[in-house]
Amino acid sequence: DQQVKQNSPSLSVQEGRISILNCDYTNSMFDYFLWYKKYPAEGPTFLISISSIKDKNEDGRFTVFLNKSAKHLSLHIVPSQPGDSAVYFCAASAYNQGGKLIFGQGTELSVKP
Amino acid sequence: NAGVTQTPKFQVLKTGQSMTLQCAQDMNHEYMSWYRQDPGMGLRLIHYSVGAGITDQGEVPNGYNVSRSTTEDFPLRLLSAAPSQTSVYFCASRRPGTGTAFFGQGTRLTVV
C-alpha cells in the first residue's frame, strides 16, 4: 500500500517555463511534507518542506503547495533551468510515528534548453 | 564535515552470501534509516531507528536485519542474499521533530 504517490514518472519542460510536480498521499496522520532532489550516483538532497499548518512555502524559485482536504501537494519551479534536471521525490512524516519518513516513487524532470 | 558515510560504494554478492552495509553519521542525529531505491518504486523504507538500542521495521524489512548500538552507526545486514535484493541502498539520518534527512552517497548492490 503506497502511502505517498507520484503518478508521473517523468516530466519534460522548456527552459524558463514553469515545472509542476505533483504528489498525493493517503495517510491523514502525515503532518510534515518534503521534496528531495536526486542526481544520478548521488544521495537525495533536501529541497523544500511544508508543515501541515501551512498551505504554501516559498524558497527562491521553488514553491510547495499543500491541499490537505485533497491530500495533495505540488512543487512549482519557476523559472525552470537545465540544472534542475533530476529526479524529484516527495516525502511525508507523522509526528506520532517516530522516525518514519515515507517517500514517493519519484518524478524525473528534464529541462530542455 | 563528513555527514553520512556509507561503505562500500559497490558490492557484488553470490546468492546465499551474507554481508553488512555500513552507515555512520557524525551529526549526532537520533533518527537513522535505511532505504532501497528500485526503478519505478522510489525510495522504500527498510528499517529505521529513533535512538541507540531502538529499531523498527519499515515498508520492506524482510531479508534484512539492523541493530543500533551507538548513535553514530546503523549497519544493515543481509543474512542470505537473494537476487531480489539487487538495488541501490541509502542510509539517512535526521533530528527528531524535523523531517529534513541527510543521505549518504549510496551502496550499489548486485546479487548474482
CSV table of C-alpha atoms in Angstrom, one decimal:
chain,number,residue,atom,x,y,z
A,1,ASP,CA,0.0,0.0,0.0
A,2,GLN,CA,1.8,3.1,-1.3
A,3,GLN,CA,1.1,5.9,1.2
A,4,VAL,CA,2.8,8.5,-0.9
A,5,LYS,CA,2.3,8.5,-4.7
A,6,GLN,CA,3.9,10.4,-7.5
A,7,ASN,CA,1.9,9.3,-10.5
A,8,SER,CA,4.0,11.0,-13.2
A,9,PRO,CA,7.3,9.1,-13.8
A,10,SER,CA,8.7,11.8,-16.0
A,11,LEU,CA,8.1,15.5,-17.0
A,12,SER,CA,9.8,17.5,-19.7
A,13,VAL,CA,9.7,21.3,-19.6
A,14,GLN,CA,11.3,24.1,-21.7
A,15,GLU,CA,13.9,26.2,-20.0
A,16,GLY,CA,12.3,29.4,-18.5
A,17,ARG,CA,8.9,27.8,-18.2
A,18,ILE,CA,7.2,26.5,-15.0
A,19,SER,CA,7.7,22.9,-13.8
A,20,ILE,CA,4.9,21.5,-11.7
A,21,LEU,CA,5.5,18.2,-9.9
A,22,ASN,CA,2.6,16.5,-8.1
A,23,CYS,CA,2.3,14.2,-5.1
A,24,ASP,CA,-0.7,12.5,-3.4
A,25,TYR,CA,-0.8,10.9,0.0
A,26,THR,CA,-3.3,8.6,1.7
A,27,ASN,CA,-2.3,8.7,5.4
A,28,SER,CA,-4.2,11.6,7.1
A,29,MET,CA,-1.7,11.4,10.1
A,30,PHE,CA,1.1,12.9,7.9
A,31,ASP,CA,1.9,16.4,9.2
A,32,TYR,CA,5.2,17.3,7.5
A,33,PHE,CA,6.0,17.1,3.8
A,34,LEU,CA,9.3,17.4,2.0
A,35,TRP,CA,10.7,17.5,-1.5
A,36,TYR,CA,14.1,16.0,-2.3
A,37,LYS,CA,16.2,16.2,-5.4
A,38,LYS,CA,18.4,13.4,-6.7
A,39,TYR,CA,21.1,13.4,-9.3
A,40,PRO,CA,22.5,10.1,-10.7
A,41,ALA,CA,25.0,8.3,-8.5
A,42,GLU,CA,24.3,10.7,-5.6
A,43,GLY,CA,22.2,10.6,-2.5
A,44,PRO,CA,19.0,12.6,-2.4
A,45,THR,CA,19.3,16.2,-1.1
A,46,PHE,CA,16.7,18.2,0.7
A,47,LEU,CA,15.0,20.9,-1.3
A,48,ILE,CA,12.0,22.4,0.5
A,49,SER,CA,9.4,21.4,3.1
A,50,ILE,CA,6.0,22.4,4.4
A,51,SER,CA,4.2,21.8,7.7
A,52,SER,CA,0.5,20.8,7.6
A,53,ILE,CA,-0.4,24.1,9.4
A,54,LYS,CA,0.6,25.9,6.2
A,55,ASP,CA,-0.7,25.7,2.6
A,56,LYS,CA,2.3,27.3,0.9
A,57,ASN,CA,6.0,27.6,1.4
A,58,GLU,CA,8.4,29.5,-0.9
A,59,ASP,CA,12.2,29.4,-1.3
A,60,GLY,CA,13.5,31.3,-4.2
A,61,ARG,CA,12.4,29.6,-7.4
A,62,PHE,CA,10.8,26.7,-5.5
A,63,THR,CA,7.3,26.8,-4.0
A,64,VAL,CA,5.4,23.9,-2.4
A,65,PHE,CA,1.7,24.0,-2.1
A,66,LEU,CA,-0.3,21.8,0.2
A,67,ASN,CA,-4.0,20.9,-0.1
A,68,LYS,CA,-4.9,18.9,3.0
A,69,SER,CA,-8.5,18.3,2.0
A,70,ALA,CA,-7.4,16.7,-1.3
A,71,LYS,CA,-4.3,15.1,0.4
A,72,HIS,CA,-2.2,16.6,-2.4
A,73,LEU,CA,0.9,18.6,-2.7
A,74,SER,CA,2.8,20.1,-5.5
A,75,LEU,CA,6.2,21.6,-6.2
A,76,HIS,CA,6.5,24.6,-8.6
A,77,ILE,CA,9.8,25.6,-10.1
A,78,VAL,CA,9.8,29.0,-11.8
A,79,PRO,CA,11.7,29.6,-14.0
A,80,SER,CA,13.0,26.1,-14.8
A,81,GLN,CA,16.7,25.8,-15.5
A,82,PRO,CA,18.6,22.9,-17.2
A,83,GLY,CA,20.4,22.3,-13.9
A,84,ASP,CA,17.1,21.4,-12.4
A,85,SER,CA,17.0,18.2,-14.4
A,86,ALA,CA,17.0,15.5,-11.8
A,87,VAL,CA,14.6,13.0,-10.1
A,88,TYR,CA,12.3,14.7,-7.5
A,89,PHE,CA,10.9,12.7,-4.6
A,90,CYS,CA,8.2,13.8,-2.3
A,91,ALA,CA,8.2,12.5,1.3
A,92,ALA,CA,6.0,12.7,4.3
A,93,SER,CA,6.2,12.0,8.0
A,94,ALA,CA,3.9,11.9,11.0
A,95,TYR,CA,4.9,13.3,14.4
A,96,ASN,CA,3.4,10.4,16.2
A,97,GLN,CA,5.0,7.8,14.0
A,98,GLY,CA,8.5,8.4,15.2
A,99,GLY,CA,11.4,8.2,12.7
A,100,LYS,CA,9.4,7.1,9.6
A,101,LEU,CA,9.9,9.2,6.5
A,102,ILE,CA,7.9,7.8,3.6
A,103,PHE,CA,8.9,8.6,0.0
A,104,GLY,CA,7.0,8.5,-3.3
A,105,GLN,CA,8.2,6.8,-6.5
A,106,GLY,CA,9.9,9.9,-7.9
A,107,THR,CA,9.4,12.1,-11.0
A,108,GLU,CA,12.2,12.6,-13.4
A,109,LEU,CA,12.3,16.2,-14.6
A,110,SER,CA,14.1,17.1,-17.8
A,111,VAL,CA,14.5,20.8,-18.5
A,112,LYS,CA,15.5,21.4,-22.2
A,113,PRO,CA,17.4,24.5,-23.3
B,1,ASN,CA,32.3,17.7,7.5
B,2,ALA,CA,31.6,14.1,6.6
B,3,GLY,CA,27.8,13.9,7.2
B,4,VAL,CA,26.5,10.4,6.4
B,5,THR,CA,29.1,7.9,5.2
B,6,GLN,CA,28.2,4.6,3.6
B,7,THR,CA,30.6,1.7,2.8
B,8,PRO,CA,31.1,0.0,0.5
B,9,LYS,CA,30.0,2.0,-2.6
B,10,PHE,CA,29.7,-1.1,-4.8
B,11,GLN,CA,29.3,-4.8,-3.9
B,12,VAL,CA,28.6,-8.0,-5.9
B,13,LEU,CA,27.4,-11.0,-3.9
B,14,LYS,CA,26.5,-14.5,-4.8
B,15,THR,CA,23.1,-15.8,-3.8
B,16,GLY,CA,23.1,-17.0,-0.2
B,17,GLN,CA,26.1,-15.0,0.9
B,18,SER,CA,25.9,-12.6,3.8
B,19,MET,CA,27.2,-9.1,4.2
B,20,THR,CA,26.8,-5.9,6.2
B,21,LEU,CA,26.4,-2.5,4.7
B,22,GLN,CA,27.9,0.1,7.0
B,23,CYS,CA,26.5,3.6,7.8
B,24,ALA,CA,28.0,6.2,10.0
B,25,GLN,CA,26.9,9.8,10.8
B,26,ASP,CA,28.8,12.5,12.6
B,27,MET,CA,25.9,14.9,13.2
B,28,ASN,CA,24.7,13.4,16.4
B,29,HIS,CA,21.3,12.7,14.9
B,30,GLU,CA,19.0,10.4,16.8
B,31,TYR,CA,17.0,9.1,13.8
B,32,MET,CA,18.6,6.9,11.2
B,33,SER,CA,17.0,4.9,8.4
B,34,TRP,CA,17.8,2.5,5.5
B,35,TYR,CA,16.1,2.8,2.1
B,36,ARG,CA,16.4,0.9,-1.1
B,37,GLN,CA,15.8,2.5,-4.5
B,38,ASP,CA,14.5,0.4,-7.3
B,39,PRO,CA,13.3,1.6,-10.8
B,40,GLY,CA,9.6,2.7,-10.6
B,41,MET,CA,9.4,2.0,-6.9
B,42,GLY,CA,11.1,5.1,-5.5
B,43,LEU,CA,12.7,5.0,-2.1
B,44,ARG,CA,11.3,2.4,0.1
B,45,LEU,CA,12.0,2.3,3.9
B,46,ILE,CA,13.6,-0.9,5.1
B,47,HIS,CA,14.3,-0.3,8.8
B,48,TYR,CA,14.7,2.7,11.0
B,49,SER,CA,15.9,3.7,14.4
B,50,VAL,CA,14.9,6.5,16.8
B,51,GLY,CA,17.9,6.1,19.0
B,52,ALA,CA,20.6,3.7,20.3
B,53,GLY,CA,19.0,0.4,21.2
B,54,ILE,CA,15.7,1.1,19.4
B,55,THR,CA,14.9,-0.2,15.9
B,56,ASP,CA,11.7,-0.8,14.0
B,57,GLN,CA,10.6,-2.2,10.6
B,58,GLY,CA,9.8,-0.1,7.6
B,59,GLU,CA,7.9,-0.9,4.5
B,60,VAL,CA,10.1,-3.7,3.1
B,61,PRO,CA,12.0,-5.3,6.1
B,62,ASN,CA,12.1,-8.9,5.0
B,63,GLY,CA,15.6,-10.3,4.4
B,64,TYR,CA,17.3,-7.5,6.4
B,65,ASN,CA,18.4,-7.1,10.0
B,66,VAL,CA,19.6,-4.0,11.8
B,67,SER,CA,21.0,-3.0,15.2
B,68,ARG,CA,21.9,0.3,16.7
B,69,SER,CA,24.4,0.1,19.5
B,70,THR,CA,25.7,3.7,19.1
B,71,THR,CA,24.2,7.0,18.0
B,72,GLU,CA,26.7,7.2,15.1
B,73,ASP,CA,26.4,3.7,13.5
B,74,PHE,CA,23.5,1.9,11.9
B,75,PRO,CA,24.6,-1.2,10.0
B,76,LEU,CA,22.3,-3.2,7.7
B,77,ARG,CA,22.8,-6.9,7.5
B,78,LEU,CA,21.8,-9.3,4.7
B,79,LEU,CA,21.9,-12.8,6.2
B,80,SER,CA,21.3,-14.7,2.9
B,81,ALA,CA,21.4,-12.5,-0.2
B,82,ALA,CA,18.8,-13.0,-2.9
B,83,PRO,CA,18.7,-11.6,-6.5
B,84,SER,CA,15.6,-9.6,-5.4
B,85,GLN,CA,17.9,-7.6,-3.1
B,86,THR,CA,19.8,-6.2,-6.0
B,87,SER,CA,19.3,-2.5,-5.5
B,88,VAL,CA,20.8,0.8,-4.5
B,89,TYR,CA,20.8,1.3,-0.7
B,90,PHE,CA,20.7,4.6,1.0
B,91,CYS,CA,21.3,5.4,4.6
B,92,ALA,CA,19.8,8.6,6.1
B,93,SER,CA,19.9,10.5,9.4
B,94,ARG,CA,17.9,13.3,10.9
B,95,ARG,CA,17.0,15.0,14.2
B,96,PRO,CA,13.6,14.4,15.8
B,97,GLY,CA,10.9,17.0,15.2
B,98,THR,CA,12.1,17.8,11.6
B,99,GLY,CA,11.8,15.7,8.6
B,100,THR,CA,14.9,17.0,6.9
B,101,ALA,CA,17.0,13.9,6.4
B,102,PHE,CA,20.6,13.8,5.2
B,103,PHE,CA,21.5,10.9,2.9
B,104,GLY,CA,24.7,9.0,2.2
B,105,GLN,CA,26.0,8.5,-1.3
B,106,GLY,CA,24.5,5.0,-1.6
B,107,THR,CA,25.7,1.4,-2.0
B,108,ARG,CA,25.0,-0.3,-5.3
B,109,LEU,CA,24.5,-4.0,-4.5
B,110,THR,CA,24.2,-6.7,-7.1
B,111,VAL,CA,23.3,-10.3,-6.1
B,112,VAL,CA,24.0,-12.9,-8.8
